[in-house]
PDB file of C-alpha atoms in Angstrom:
ATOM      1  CA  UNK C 222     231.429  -8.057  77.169  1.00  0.00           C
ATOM      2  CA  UNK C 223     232.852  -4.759  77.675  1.00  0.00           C
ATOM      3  CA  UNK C 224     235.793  -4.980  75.452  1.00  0.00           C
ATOM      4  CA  UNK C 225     233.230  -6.857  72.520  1.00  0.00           C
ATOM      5  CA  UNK C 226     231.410  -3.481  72.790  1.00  0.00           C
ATOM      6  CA  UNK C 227     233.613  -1.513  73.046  1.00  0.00           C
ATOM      7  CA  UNK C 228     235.666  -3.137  69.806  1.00  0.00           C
ATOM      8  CA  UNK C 229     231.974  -3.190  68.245  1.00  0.00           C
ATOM      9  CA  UNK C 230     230.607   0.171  68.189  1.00  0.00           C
ATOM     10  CA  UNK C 231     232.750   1.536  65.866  1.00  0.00           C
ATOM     11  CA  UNK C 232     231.249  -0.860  63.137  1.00  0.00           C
ATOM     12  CA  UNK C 233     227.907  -0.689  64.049  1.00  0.00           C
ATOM     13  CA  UNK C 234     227.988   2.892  64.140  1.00  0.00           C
ATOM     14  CA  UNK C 235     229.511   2.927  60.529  1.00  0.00           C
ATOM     15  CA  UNK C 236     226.806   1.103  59.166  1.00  0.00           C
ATOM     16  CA  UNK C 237     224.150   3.366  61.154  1.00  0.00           C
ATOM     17  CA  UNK C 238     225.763   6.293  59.236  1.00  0.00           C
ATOM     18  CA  UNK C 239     226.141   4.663  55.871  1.00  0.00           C
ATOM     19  CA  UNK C 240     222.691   2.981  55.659  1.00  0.00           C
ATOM     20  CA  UNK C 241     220.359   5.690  57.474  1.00  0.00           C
ATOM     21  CA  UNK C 242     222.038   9.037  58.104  1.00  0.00           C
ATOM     22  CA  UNK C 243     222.129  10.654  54.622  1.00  0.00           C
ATOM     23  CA  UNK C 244     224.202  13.792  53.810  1.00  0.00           C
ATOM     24  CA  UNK C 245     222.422  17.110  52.770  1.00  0.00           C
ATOM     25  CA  UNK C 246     225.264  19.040  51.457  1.00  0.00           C
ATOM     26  CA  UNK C 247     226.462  19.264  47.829  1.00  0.00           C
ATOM     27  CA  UNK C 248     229.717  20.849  46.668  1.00  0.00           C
ATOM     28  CA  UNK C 249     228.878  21.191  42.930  1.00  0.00           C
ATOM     29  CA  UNK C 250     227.200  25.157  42.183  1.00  0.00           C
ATOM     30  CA  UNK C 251     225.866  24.190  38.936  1.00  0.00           C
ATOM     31  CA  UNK C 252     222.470  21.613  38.616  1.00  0.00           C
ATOM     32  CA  UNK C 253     223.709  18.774  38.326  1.00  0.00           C
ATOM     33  CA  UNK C 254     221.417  17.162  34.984  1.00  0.00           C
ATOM     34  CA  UNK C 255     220.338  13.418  34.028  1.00  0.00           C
ATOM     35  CA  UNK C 256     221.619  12.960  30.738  1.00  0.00           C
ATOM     36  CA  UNK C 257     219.082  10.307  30.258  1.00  0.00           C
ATOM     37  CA  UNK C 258     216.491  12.409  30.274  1.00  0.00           C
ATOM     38  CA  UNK C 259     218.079  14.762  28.185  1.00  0.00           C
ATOM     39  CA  UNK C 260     220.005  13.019  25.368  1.00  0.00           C
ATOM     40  CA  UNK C 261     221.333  15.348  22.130  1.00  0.00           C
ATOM     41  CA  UNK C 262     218.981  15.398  19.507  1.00  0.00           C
ATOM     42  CA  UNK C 263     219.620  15.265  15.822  1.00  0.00           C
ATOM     43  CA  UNK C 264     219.984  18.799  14.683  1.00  0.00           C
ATOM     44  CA  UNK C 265     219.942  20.041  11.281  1.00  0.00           C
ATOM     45  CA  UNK C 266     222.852  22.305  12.735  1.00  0.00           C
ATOM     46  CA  UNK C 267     225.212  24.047  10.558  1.00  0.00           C
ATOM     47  CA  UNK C 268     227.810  26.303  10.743  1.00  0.00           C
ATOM     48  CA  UNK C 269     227.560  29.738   9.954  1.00  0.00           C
ATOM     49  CA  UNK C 270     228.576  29.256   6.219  1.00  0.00           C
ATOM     50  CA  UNK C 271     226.166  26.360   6.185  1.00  0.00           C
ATOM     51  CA  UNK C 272     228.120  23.500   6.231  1.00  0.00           C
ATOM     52  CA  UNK C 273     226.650  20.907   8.438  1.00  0.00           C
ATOM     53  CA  UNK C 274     227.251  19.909  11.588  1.00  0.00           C
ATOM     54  CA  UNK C 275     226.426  18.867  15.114  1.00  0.00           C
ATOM     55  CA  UNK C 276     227.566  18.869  18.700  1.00  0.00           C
ATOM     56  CA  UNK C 277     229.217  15.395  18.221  1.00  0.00           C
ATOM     57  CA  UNK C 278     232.295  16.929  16.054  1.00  0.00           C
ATOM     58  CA  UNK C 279     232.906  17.884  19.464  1.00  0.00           C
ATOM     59  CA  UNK C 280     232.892  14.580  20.737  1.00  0.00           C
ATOM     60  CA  UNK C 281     236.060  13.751  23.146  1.00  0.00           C
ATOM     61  CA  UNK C 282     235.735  17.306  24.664  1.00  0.00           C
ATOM     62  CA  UNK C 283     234.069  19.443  27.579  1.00  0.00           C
ATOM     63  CA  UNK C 284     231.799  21.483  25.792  1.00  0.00           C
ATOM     64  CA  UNK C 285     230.773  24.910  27.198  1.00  0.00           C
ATOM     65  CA  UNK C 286     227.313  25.899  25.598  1.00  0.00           C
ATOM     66  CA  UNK C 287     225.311  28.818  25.457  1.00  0.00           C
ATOM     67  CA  UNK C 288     222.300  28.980  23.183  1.00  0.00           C
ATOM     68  CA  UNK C 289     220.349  32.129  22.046  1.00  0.00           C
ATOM     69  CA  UNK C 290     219.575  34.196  18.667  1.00  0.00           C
ATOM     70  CA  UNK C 291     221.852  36.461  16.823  1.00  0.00           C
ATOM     71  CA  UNK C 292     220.796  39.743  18.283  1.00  0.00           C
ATOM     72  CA  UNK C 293     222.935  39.766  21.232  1.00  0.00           C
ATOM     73  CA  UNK C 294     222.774  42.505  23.769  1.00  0.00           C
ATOM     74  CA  UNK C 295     224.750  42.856  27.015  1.00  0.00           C
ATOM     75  CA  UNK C 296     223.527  39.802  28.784  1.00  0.00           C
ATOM     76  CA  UNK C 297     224.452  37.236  25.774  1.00  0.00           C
ATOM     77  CA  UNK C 298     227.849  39.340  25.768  1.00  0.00           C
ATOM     78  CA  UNK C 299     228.353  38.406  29.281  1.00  0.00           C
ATOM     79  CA  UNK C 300     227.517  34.977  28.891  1.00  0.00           C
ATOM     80  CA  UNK C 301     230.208  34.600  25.826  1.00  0.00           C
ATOM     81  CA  UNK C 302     232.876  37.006  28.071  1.00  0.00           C
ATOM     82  CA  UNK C 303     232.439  34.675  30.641  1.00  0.00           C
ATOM     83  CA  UNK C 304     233.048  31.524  29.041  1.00  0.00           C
ATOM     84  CA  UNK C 305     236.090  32.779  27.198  1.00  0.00           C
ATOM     85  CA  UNK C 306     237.175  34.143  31.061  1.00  0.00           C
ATOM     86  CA  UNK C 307     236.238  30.436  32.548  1.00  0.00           C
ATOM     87  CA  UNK C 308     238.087  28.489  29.649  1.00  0.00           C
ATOM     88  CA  UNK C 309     241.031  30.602  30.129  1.00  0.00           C
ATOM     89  CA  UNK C 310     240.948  30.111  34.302  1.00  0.00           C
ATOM     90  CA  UNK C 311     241.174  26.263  33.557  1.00  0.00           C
ATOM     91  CA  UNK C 312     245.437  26.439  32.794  1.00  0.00           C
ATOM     92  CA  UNK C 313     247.020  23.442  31.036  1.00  0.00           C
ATOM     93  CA  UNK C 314     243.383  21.959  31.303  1.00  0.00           C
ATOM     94  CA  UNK C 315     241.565  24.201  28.717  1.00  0.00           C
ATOM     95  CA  UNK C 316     242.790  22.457  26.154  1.00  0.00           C
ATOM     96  CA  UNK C 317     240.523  20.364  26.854  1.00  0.00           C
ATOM     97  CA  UNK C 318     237.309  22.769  26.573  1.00  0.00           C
ATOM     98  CA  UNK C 319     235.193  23.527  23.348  1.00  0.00           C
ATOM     99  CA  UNK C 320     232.963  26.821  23.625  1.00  0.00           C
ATOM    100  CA  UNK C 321     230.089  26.433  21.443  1.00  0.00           C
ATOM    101  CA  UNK C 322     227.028  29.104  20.796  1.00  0.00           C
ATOM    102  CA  UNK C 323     224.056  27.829  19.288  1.00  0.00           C
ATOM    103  CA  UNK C 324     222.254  30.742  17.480  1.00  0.00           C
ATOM    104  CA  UNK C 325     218.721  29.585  17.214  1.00  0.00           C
ATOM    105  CA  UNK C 326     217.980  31.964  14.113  1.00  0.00           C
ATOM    106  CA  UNK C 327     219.288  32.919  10.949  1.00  0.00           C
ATOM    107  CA  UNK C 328     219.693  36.585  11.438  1.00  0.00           C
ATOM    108  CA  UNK C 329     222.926  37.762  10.654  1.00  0.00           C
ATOM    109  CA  UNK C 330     225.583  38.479  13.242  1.00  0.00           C
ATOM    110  CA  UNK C 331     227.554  41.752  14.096  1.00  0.00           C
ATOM    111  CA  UNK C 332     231.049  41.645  12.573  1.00  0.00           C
ATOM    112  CA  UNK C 333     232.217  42.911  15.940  1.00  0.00           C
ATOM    113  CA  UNK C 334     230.695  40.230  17.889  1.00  0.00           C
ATOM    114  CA  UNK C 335     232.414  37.350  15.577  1.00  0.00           C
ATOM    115  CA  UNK C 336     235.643  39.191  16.184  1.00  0.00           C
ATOM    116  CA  UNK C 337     235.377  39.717  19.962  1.00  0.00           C
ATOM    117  CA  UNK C 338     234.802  35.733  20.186  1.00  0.00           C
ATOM    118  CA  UNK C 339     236.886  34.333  17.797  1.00  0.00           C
ATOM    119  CA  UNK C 340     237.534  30.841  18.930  1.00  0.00           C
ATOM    120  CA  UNK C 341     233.820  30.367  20.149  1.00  0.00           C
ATOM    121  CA  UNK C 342     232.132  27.768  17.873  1.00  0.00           C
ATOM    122  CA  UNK C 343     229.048  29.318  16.127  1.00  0.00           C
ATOM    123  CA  UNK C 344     226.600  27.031  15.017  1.00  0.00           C
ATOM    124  CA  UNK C 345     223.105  27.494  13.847  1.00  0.00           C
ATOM    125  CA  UNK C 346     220.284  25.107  15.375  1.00  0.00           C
ATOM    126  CA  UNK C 347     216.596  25.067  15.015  1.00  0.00           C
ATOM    127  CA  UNK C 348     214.999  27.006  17.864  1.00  0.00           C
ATOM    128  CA  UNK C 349     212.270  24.101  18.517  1.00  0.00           C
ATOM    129  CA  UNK C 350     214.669  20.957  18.616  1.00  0.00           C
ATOM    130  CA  UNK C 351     216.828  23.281  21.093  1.00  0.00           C
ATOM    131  CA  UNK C 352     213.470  24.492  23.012  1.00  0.00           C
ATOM    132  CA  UNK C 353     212.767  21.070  23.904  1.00  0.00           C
ATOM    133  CA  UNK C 354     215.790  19.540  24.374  1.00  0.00           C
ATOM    134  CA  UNK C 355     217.352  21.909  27.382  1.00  0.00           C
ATOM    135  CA  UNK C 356     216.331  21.940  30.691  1.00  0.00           C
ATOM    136  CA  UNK C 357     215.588  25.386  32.323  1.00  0.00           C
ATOM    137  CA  UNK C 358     214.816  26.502  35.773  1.00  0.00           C
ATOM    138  CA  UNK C 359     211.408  27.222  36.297  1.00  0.00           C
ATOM    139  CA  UNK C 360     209.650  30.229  34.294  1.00  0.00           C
ATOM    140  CA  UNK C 361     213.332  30.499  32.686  1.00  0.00           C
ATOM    141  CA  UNK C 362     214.548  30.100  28.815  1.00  0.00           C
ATOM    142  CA  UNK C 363     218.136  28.401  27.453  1.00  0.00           C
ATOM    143  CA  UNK C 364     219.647  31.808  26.953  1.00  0.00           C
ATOM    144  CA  UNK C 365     219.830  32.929  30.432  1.00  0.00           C
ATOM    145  CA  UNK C 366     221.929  29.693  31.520  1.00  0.00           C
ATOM    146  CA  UNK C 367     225.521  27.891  30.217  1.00  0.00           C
ATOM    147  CA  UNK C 368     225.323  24.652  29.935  1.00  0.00           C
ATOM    148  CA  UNK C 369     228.558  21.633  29.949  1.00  0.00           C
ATOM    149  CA  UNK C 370     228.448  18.884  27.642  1.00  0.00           C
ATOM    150  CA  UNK C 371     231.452  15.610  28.823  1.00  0.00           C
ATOM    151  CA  UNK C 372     233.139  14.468  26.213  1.00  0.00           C
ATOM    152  CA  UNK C 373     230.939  11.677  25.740  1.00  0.00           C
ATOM    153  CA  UNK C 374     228.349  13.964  24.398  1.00  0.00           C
ATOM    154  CA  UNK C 375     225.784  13.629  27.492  1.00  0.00           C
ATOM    155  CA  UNK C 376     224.368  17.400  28.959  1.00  0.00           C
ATOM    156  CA  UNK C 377     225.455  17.380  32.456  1.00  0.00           C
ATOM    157  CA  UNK C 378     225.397  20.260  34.296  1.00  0.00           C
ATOM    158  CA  UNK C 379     223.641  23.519  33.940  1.00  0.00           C
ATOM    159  CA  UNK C 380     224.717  26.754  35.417  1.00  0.00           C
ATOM    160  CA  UNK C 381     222.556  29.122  36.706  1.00  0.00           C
ATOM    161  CA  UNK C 382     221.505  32.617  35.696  1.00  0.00           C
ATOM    162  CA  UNK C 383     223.827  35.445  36.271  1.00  0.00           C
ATOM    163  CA  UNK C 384     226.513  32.994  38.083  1.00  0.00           C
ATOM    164  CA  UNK C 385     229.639  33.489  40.127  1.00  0.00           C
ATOM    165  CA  UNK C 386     232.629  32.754  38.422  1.00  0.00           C
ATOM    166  CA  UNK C 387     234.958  31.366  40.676  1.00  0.00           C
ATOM    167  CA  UNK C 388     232.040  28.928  41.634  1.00  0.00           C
ATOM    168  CA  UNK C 389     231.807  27.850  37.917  1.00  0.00           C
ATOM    169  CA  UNK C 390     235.690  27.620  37.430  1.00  0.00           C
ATOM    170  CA  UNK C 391     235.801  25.399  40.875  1.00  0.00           C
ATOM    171  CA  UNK C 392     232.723  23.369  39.143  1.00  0.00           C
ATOM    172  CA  UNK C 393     234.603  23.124  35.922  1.00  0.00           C
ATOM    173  CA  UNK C 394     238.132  22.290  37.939  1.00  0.00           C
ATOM    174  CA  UNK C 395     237.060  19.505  39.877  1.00  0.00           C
ATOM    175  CA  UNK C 396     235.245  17.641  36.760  1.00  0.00           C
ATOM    176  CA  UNK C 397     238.024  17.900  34.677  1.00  0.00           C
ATOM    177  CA  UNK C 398     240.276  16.841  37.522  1.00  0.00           C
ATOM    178  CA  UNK C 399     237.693  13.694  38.082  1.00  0.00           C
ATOM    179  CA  UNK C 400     237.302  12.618  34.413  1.00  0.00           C
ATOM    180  CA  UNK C 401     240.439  10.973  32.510  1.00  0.00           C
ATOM    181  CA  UNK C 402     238.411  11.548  29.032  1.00  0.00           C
ATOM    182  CA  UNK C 403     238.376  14.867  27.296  1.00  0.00           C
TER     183      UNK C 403
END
């Protein structure tokens, strides 16, 4: 009976851990988001000459987003700095990222701020549609958060305000290490 026990307890306690002892930690920095509850709307988007379009000519990318109107001050700066920095910390992989900014108004933007983030994808989107569509933290807005879009088009993950970098880039790493789309 000894030896039954003894070749036992390692099974038994492997299905005491699996089925009652749940893990509490996360590795991930960003909120991790339900895409089901959060599915793209139809946007009457358009680029900044006007010609339409929508997240989904992204499609088959990682999209980086940031949202916010076209007076941009040192916060929105940061945000767009930031995402260039993170896309650029990814290597061979950031190839595979899309930064998009989704003015919510049609003010017109500084010459020097469509120099300074040349590469950035600039698209106009009704401020409502976008409103309801993001998630925020509590007593938050869009703006203050970056947001990552799979190449699938589903809204994923949403960073926080004012986050750490090398926690983002480690985010950003390990999905595009896990997916083989994109």
């Amino acid at each position: 009976m000894a030896v039954l026990a003894v070749c036992a307890a390692p099974l038994i306690a492997s299905y005491i851990t699996y089925y009652f002892i749940k893990p509490e930690g996360r590795t991930n920095y960003g909120a991790l988001i339900d895409p089901r509850q959060h599915p793209i709307p139809a946007m009457a988007s358009a680029t900044l000459d006007g010609k339409p379009t929508g997240l989904d000519a992204y499609k088959g990318k990682w999209i980086m987003l940031k949202v916010g109107g076209s007076d941009c001050q040192q916060a929105c700066q940061d945000q767009l700095f930031a995402m260039r920095q993170l896309r650029t910390m990814q290597g061979k992989e950031m190839e595979r990222i899309e930064r998009v900014w989704l003015i919510t108004d049609n003010q017109p933007l500084e010459t020097v701020l469509l120099r300074v983030n040349d590469g950035t994808r600039m698209l106009r989107a009704p401020a409502d549609a976008v409103a309801k569509w993001l998630p925020v933290e509590q007593g938050g807005q869009a703006s203050d958060h970056i947001y990552l879009i799979d190449p699938l088009g589903n809204l994923m993950m949403r960073f926080p305000k004012d986050p750490d970098p090398s926690k983002v880039k480690k985010d950003i790493a390990k999905v595009l290490k896990a997916s083989a789309i994109g």
